[in-house]
PDB file of C-alpha atoms in Angstrom:
ATOM      1  CA  UNK A   1      99.406 -52.591 -31.836  1.00 47.00           C
ATOM      2  CA  UNK A   2     102.092 -55.038 -32.906  1.00 44.00           C
ATOM      3  CA  UNK A   3     104.170 -54.530 -36.036  1.00 43.00           C
ATOM      4  CA  UNK A   4     102.371 -57.285 -37.975  1.00 41.00           C
ATOM      5  CA  UNK A   5      98.903 -55.847 -37.266  1.00 44.00           C
ATOM      6  CA  UNK A   6     100.063 -52.348 -38.152  1.00 45.00           C
ATOM      7  CA  UNK A   7     101.540 -53.591 -41.441  1.00 47.00           C
ATOM      8  CA  UNK A   8      98.325 -55.460 -42.321  1.00 51.00           C
ATOM      9  CA  UNK A   9      96.287 -52.347 -41.515  1.00 59.00           C
ATOM     10  CA  UNK A  10      98.522 -50.187 -43.712  1.00 60.00           C
ATOM     11  CA  UNK A  11      98.339 -52.657 -46.603  1.00 56.00           C
ATOM     12  CA  UNK A  12      94.551 -52.759 -46.291  1.00 82.00           C
ATOM     13  CA  UNK A  13      94.375 -48.951 -46.324  1.00 81.00           C
ATOM     14  CA  UNK A  14      96.640 -48.808 -49.391  1.00 86.00           C
ATOM     15  CA  UNK A  15      94.271 -51.194 -51.189  1.00 87.00           C
ATOM     16  CA  UNK A  16      91.274 -49.073 -50.187  1.00 86.00           C
ATOM     17  CA  UNK A  17      93.037 -45.993 -51.557  1.00 87.00           C
ATOM     18  CA  UNK A  18      93.844 -47.691 -54.877  1.00 88.00           C
ATOM     19  CA  UNK A  19      90.331 -49.121 -55.268  1.00 89.00           C
ATOM     20  CA  UNK A  20      88.394 -46.022 -54.234  1.00 89.00           C
ATOM     21  CA  UNK A  21      90.538 -42.976 -55.027  1.00 90.00           C
ATOM     22  CA  UNK A  22      89.181 -42.190 -58.491  1.00 90.00           C
ATOM     23  CA  UNK A  23      85.532 -42.767 -57.541  1.00 90.00           C
ATOM     24  CA  UNK A  24      85.885 -40.756 -54.341  1.00 91.00           C
ATOM     25  CA  UNK A  25      87.369 -37.847 -56.281  1.00 91.00           C
ATOM     26  CA  UNK A  26      84.507 -38.013 -58.840  1.00 87.00           C
ATOM     27  CA  UNK A  27      81.941 -37.961 -56.023  1.00 88.00           C
ATOM     28  CA  UNK A  28      83.578 -35.017 -54.232  1.00 88.00           C
ATOM     29  CA  UNK A  29      84.000 -33.190 -57.568  1.00 86.00           C
ATOM     30  CA  UNK A  30      80.255 -33.547 -58.165  1.00 81.00           C
ATOM     31  CA  UNK A  31      79.529 -32.022 -54.762  1.00 82.00           C
ATOM     32  CA  UNK A  32      82.020 -29.155 -54.936  1.00 83.00           C
ATOM     33  CA  UNK A  33      82.092 -28.278 -58.608  1.00 80.00           C
ATOM     34  CA  UNK A  34      85.779 -27.550 -59.092  1.00 83.00           C
ATOM     35  CA  UNK A  35      88.957 -29.567 -59.466  1.00 87.00           C
ATOM     36  CA  UNK A  36      91.132 -27.763 -56.906  1.00 89.00           C
ATOM     37  CA  UNK A  37      88.625 -28.087 -54.060  1.00 90.00           C
ATOM     38  CA  UNK A  38      87.882 -31.689 -55.022  1.00 91.00           C
ATOM     39  CA  UNK A  39      91.588 -32.560 -54.884  1.00 93.00           C
ATOM     40  CA  UNK A  40      91.969 -30.876 -51.485  1.00 94.00           C
ATOM     41  CA  UNK A  41      88.885 -32.511 -49.982  1.00 94.00           C
ATOM     42  CA  UNK A  42      89.749 -35.942 -51.414  1.00 94.00           C
ATOM     43  CA  UNK A  43      93.203 -35.716 -49.839  1.00 94.00           C
ATOM     44  CA  UNK A  44      91.668 -34.537 -46.553  1.00 94.00           C
ATOM     45  CA  UNK A  45      89.158 -37.412 -46.573  1.00 94.00           C
ATOM     46  CA  UNK A  46      91.908 -40.004 -47.044  1.00 93.00           C
ATOM     47  CA  UNK A  47      94.009 -38.316 -44.351  1.00 93.00           C
ATOM     48  CA  UNK A  48      91.079 -38.415 -41.903  1.00 93.00           C
ATOM     49  CA  UNK A  49      90.306 -42.018 -42.838  1.00 91.00           C
ATOM     50  CA  UNK A  50      93.939 -43.017 -42.296  1.00 90.00           C
ATOM     51  CA  UNK A  51      93.996 -41.363 -38.876  1.00 91.00           C
ATOM     52  CA  UNK A  52      90.684 -43.025 -37.923  1.00 90.00           C
ATOM     53  CA  UNK A  53      91.398 -46.426 -39.526  1.00 86.00           C
ATOM     54  CA  UNK A  54      91.564 -48.165 -36.143  1.00 86.00           C
ATOM     55  CA  UNK A  55      87.981 -47.054 -35.426  1.00 85.00           C
ATOM     56  CA  UNK A  56      86.571 -48.702 -38.573  1.00 85.00           C
ATOM     57  CA  UNK A  57      83.907 -51.222 -37.556  1.00 83.00           C
ATOM     58  CA  UNK A  58      83.145 -53.862 -40.206  1.00 81.00           C
ATOM     59  CA  UNK A  59      79.900 -54.605 -38.384  1.00 83.00           C
ATOM     60  CA  UNK A  60      78.568 -51.190 -39.416  1.00 79.00           C
ATOM     61  CA  UNK A  61      79.316 -51.455 -43.145  1.00 81.00           C
ATOM     62  CA  UNK A  62      82.056 -51.700 -45.735  1.00 84.00           C
ATOM     63  CA  UNK A  63      85.324 -49.776 -45.702  1.00 87.00           C
ATOM     64  CA  UNK A  64      84.218 -48.120 -48.925  1.00 88.00           C
ATOM     65  CA  UNK A  65      80.964 -46.869 -47.379  1.00 88.00           C
ATOM     66  CA  UNK A  66      82.845 -45.663 -44.307  1.00 90.00           C
ATOM     67  CA  UNK A  67      85.327 -43.813 -46.522  1.00 91.00           C
ATOM     68  CA  UNK A  68      82.581 -42.129 -48.576  1.00 91.00           C
ATOM     69  CA  UNK A  69      80.897 -41.036 -45.325  1.00 90.00           C
ATOM     70  CA  UNK A  70      84.134 -39.348 -44.247  1.00 92.00           C
ATOM     71  CA  UNK A  71      84.457 -37.722 -47.688  1.00 92.00           C
ATOM     72  CA  UNK A  72      80.863 -36.512 -47.585  1.00 90.00           C
ATOM     73  CA  UNK A  73      81.461 -34.847 -44.206  1.00 89.00           C
ATOM     74  CA  UNK A  74      84.656 -33.214 -45.485  1.00 92.00           C
ATOM     75  CA  UNK A  75      82.856 -31.920 -48.601  1.00 89.00           C
ATOM     76  CA  UNK A  76      79.965 -30.574 -46.536  1.00 86.00           C
ATOM     77  CA  UNK A  77      82.482 -28.845 -44.252  1.00 87.00           C
ATOM     78  CA  UNK A  78      83.984 -27.184 -47.331  1.00 87.00           C
ATOM     79  CA  UNK A  79      80.542 -26.106 -48.562  1.00 83.00           C
ATOM     80  CA  UNK A  80      79.717 -24.658 -45.142  1.00 82.00           C
ATOM     81  CA  UNK A  81      83.036 -22.849 -45.183  1.00 82.00           C
ATOM     82  CA  UNK A  82      82.046 -21.288 -48.487  1.00 77.00           C
ATOM     83  CA  UNK A  83      78.633 -20.450 -47.038  1.00 61.00           C
ATOM     84  CA  UNK A  84      76.958 -21.791 -50.133  1.00 43.00           C
ATOM     85  CA  UNK A  85      73.307 -22.720 -49.965  1.00 42.00           C
ATOM     86  CA  UNK A  86      73.240 -25.342 -52.728  1.00 42.00           C
ATOM     87  CA  UNK A  87      75.404 -28.402 -52.028  1.00 41.00           C
ATOM     88  CA  UNK A  88      75.754 -29.372 -55.671  1.00 49.00           C
ATOM     89  CA  UNK A  89      76.770 -27.660 -58.871  1.00 45.00           C
ATOM     90  CA  UNK A  90      74.243 -27.705 -61.692  1.00 45.00           C
ATOM     91  CA  UNK A  91      76.644 -27.096 -64.557  1.00 45.00           C
ATOM     92  CA  UNK A  92      78.365 -30.426 -65.024  1.00 46.00           C
ATOM     93  CA  UNK A  93      80.461 -30.880 -68.135  1.00 48.00           C
ATOM     94  CA  UNK A  94      79.465 -33.786 -70.362  1.00 48.00           C
ATOM     95  CA  UNK A  95      82.485 -35.837 -69.339  1.00 49.00           C
ATOM     96  CA  UNK A  96      81.774 -35.300 -65.631  1.00 48.00           C
ATOM     97  CA  UNK A  97      78.278 -36.758 -65.596  1.00 48.00           C
ATOM     98  CA  UNK A  98      77.758 -39.446 -63.018  1.00 51.00           C
ATOM     99  CA  UNK A  99      77.547 -42.841 -64.636  1.00 50.00           C
ATOM    100  CA  UNK A 100      74.101 -42.941 -63.055  1.00 46.00           C
ATOM    101  CA  UNK A 101      72.758 -40.466 -65.536  1.00 45.00           C
ATOM    102  CA  UNK A 102      73.877 -42.557 -68.483  1.00 46.00           C
ATOM    103  CA  UNK A 103      72.665 -45.795 -66.917  1.00 45.00           C
ATOM    104  CA  UNK A 104      69.317 -44.280 -66.028  1.00 42.00           C
ATOM    105  CA  UNK A 105      68.606 -43.355 -69.627  1.00 40.00           C
ATOM    106  CA  UNK A 106      71.145 -44.781 -72.057  1.00 44.00           C
ATOM    107  CA  UNK A 107      69.024 -44.003 -75.125  1.00 40.00           C
ATOM    108  CA  UNK A 108      68.901 -40.260 -74.386  1.00 41.00           C
ATOM    109  CA  UNK A 109      71.626 -37.872 -75.546  1.00 50.00           C
ATOM    110  CA  UNK A 110      74.141 -36.857 -72.883  1.00 55.00           C
ATOM    111  CA  UNK A 111      73.193 -33.207 -73.131  1.00 59.00           C
ATOM    112  CA  UNK A 112      69.571 -34.088 -72.317  1.00 68.00           C
ATOM    113  CA  UNK A 113      70.712 -36.135 -69.326  1.00 65.00           C
ATOM    114  CA  UNK A 114      72.940 -33.290 -68.120  1.00 67.00           C
ATOM    115  CA  UNK A 115      70.041 -30.839 -68.258  1.00 74.00           C
ATOM    116  CA  UNK A 116      67.758 -33.312 -66.479  1.00 75.00           C
ATOM    117  CA  UNK A 117      70.344 -34.005 -63.780  1.00 74.00           C
ATOM    118  CA  UNK A 118      70.891 -30.287 -63.242  1.00 74.00           C
ATOM    119  CA  UNK A 119      67.122 -29.850 -62.807  1.00 79.00           C
ATOM    120  CA  UNK A 120      66.976 -32.314 -59.908  1.00 81.00           C
ATOM    121  CA  UNK A 121      66.957 -30.914 -56.373  1.00 83.00           C
ATOM    122  CA  UNK A 122      70.459 -30.873 -54.813  1.00 79.00           C
ATOM    123  CA  UNK A 123      69.697 -33.761 -52.418  1.00 83.00           C
ATOM    124  CA  UNK A 124      68.624 -35.997 -55.288  1.00 85.00           C
ATOM    125  CA  UNK A 125      71.707 -35.131 -57.367  1.00 81.00           C
ATOM    126  CA  UNK A 126      73.802 -36.105 -54.346  1.00 83.00           C
ATOM    127  CA  UNK A 127      71.963 -39.438 -53.996  1.00 84.00           C
ATOM    128  CA  UNK A 128      72.651 -40.263 -57.646  1.00 81.00           C
ATOM    129  CA  UNK A 129      76.318 -39.308 -57.207  1.00 80.00           C
ATOM    130  CA  UNK A 130      76.650 -41.466 -54.079  1.00 82.00           C
ATOM    131  CA  UNK A 131      74.871 -44.431 -55.617  1.00 80.00           C
ATOM    132  CA  UNK A 132      76.673 -44.438 -58.944  1.00 75.00           C
ATOM    133  CA  UNK A 133      80.069 -42.746 -58.336  1.00 74.00           C
ATOM    134  CA  UNK A 134      80.572 -44.547 -55.046  1.00 76.00           C
ATOM    135  CA  UNK A 135      78.693 -47.700 -56.051  1.00 80.00           C
ATOM    136  CA  UNK A 136      77.280 -47.918 -52.539  1.00 83.00           C
ATOM    137  CA  UNK A 137      74.621 -50.450 -51.604  1.00 84.00           C
ATOM    138  CA  UNK A 138      71.441 -49.179 -49.970  1.00 85.00           C
ATOM    139  CA  UNK A 139      72.781 -50.350 -46.589  1.00 87.00           C
ATOM    140  CA  UNK A 140      75.946 -48.289 -47.126  1.00 85.00           C
ATOM    141  CA  UNK A 141      73.939 -45.309 -48.416  1.00 86.00           C
ATOM    142  CA  UNK A 142      71.788 -45.461 -45.288  1.00 87.00           C
ATOM    143  CA  UNK A 143      74.900 -45.365 -43.091  1.00 86.00           C
ATOM    144  CA  UNK A 144      76.368 -42.387 -45.002  1.00 85.00           C
ATOM    145  CA  UNK A 145      73.069 -40.469 -44.940  1.00 85.00           C
ATOM    146  CA  UNK A 146      72.070 -41.431 -41.402  1.00 87.00           C
ATOM    147  CA  UNK A 147      68.757 -43.007 -42.407  1.00 88.00           C
ATOM    148  CA  UNK A 148      67.204 -46.454 -42.728  1.00 91.00           C
ATOM    149  CA  UNK A 149      68.040 -48.861 -45.553  1.00 90.00           C
ATOM    150  CA  UNK A 150      64.469 -48.764 -46.853  1.00 92.00           C
ATOM    151  CA  UNK A 151      64.425 -44.952 -46.783  1.00 92.00           C
ATOM    152  CA  UNK A 152      67.746 -44.802 -48.673  1.00 89.00           C
ATOM    153  CA  UNK A 153      66.452 -47.261 -51.284  1.00 89.00           C
ATOM    154  CA  UNK A 154      63.204 -45.333 -51.705  1.00 91.00           C
ATOM    155  CA  UNK A 155      65.046 -42.012 -52.064  1.00 90.00           C
ATOM    156  CA  UNK A 156      67.438 -43.403 -54.700  1.00 87.00           C
ATOM    157  CA  UNK A 157      64.554 -44.992 -56.620  1.00 89.00           C
ATOM    158  CA  UNK A 158      62.624 -41.688 -56.615  1.00 89.00           C
ATOM    159  CA  UNK A 159      65.708 -39.739 -57.738  1.00 87.00           C
ATOM    160  CA  UNK A 160      66.353 -42.131 -60.637  1.00 85.00           C
ATOM    161  CA  UNK A 161      62.659 -42.044 -61.619  1.00 88.00           C
ATOM    162  CA  UNK A 162      62.701 -38.221 -61.590  1.00 87.00           C
ATOM    163  CA  UNK A 163      65.827 -38.276 -63.726  1.00 82.00           C
ATOM    164  CA  UNK A 164      64.143 -40.604 -66.212  1.00 83.00           C
ATOM    165  CA  UNK A 165      61.000 -38.440 -66.289  1.00 84.00           C
ATOM    166  CA  UNK A 166      63.058 -35.307 -66.871  1.00 79.00           C
ATOM    167  CA  UNK A 167      64.933 -37.034 -69.708  1.00 74.00           C
ATOM    168  CA  UNK A 168      61.688 -38.094 -71.365  1.00 73.00           C
ATOM    169  CA  UNK A 169      59.878 -34.767 -70.926  1.00 69.00           C
ATOM    170  CA  UNK A 170      59.131 -32.933 -74.175  1.00 66.00           C
ATOM    171  CA  UNK A 171      61.591 -30.134 -74.860  1.00 56.00           C
TER     172      UNK A 171
END
């Protein structure tokens, strides 16, 4: 790799870090449930992405989707290390709610949304976190989850509908 290409690659990675760092941390924090682990896994994800940056293939999706896939794998590794059965934490503080929850039902109080989000199955909470923390398209979601675009879109739609139903259910 010549010096110019290496410099361009480094600049591109720096931009990816600046544009995605906060959202990636929020996503990992949703999966792991605590700040210290989220910081460690976010750093590990960026380290892995930096080491693998030459293997990024734009034909398979965006850099952002690729990065969130690496972060997801790192977070799942951490969860396996902990030997935890549930991949997501139900008790999210009000200020840690995915933007998805607020967008899905803006007229409902945040506490109601938090309870509804916590009631979703872990896989559906993860879908909402990926879609709205990461801002991934259905194509990118499909690549991260290892499924088809239509399946990813259907799963996100169902998760958001369940969230809305839970928010509107009588107390």
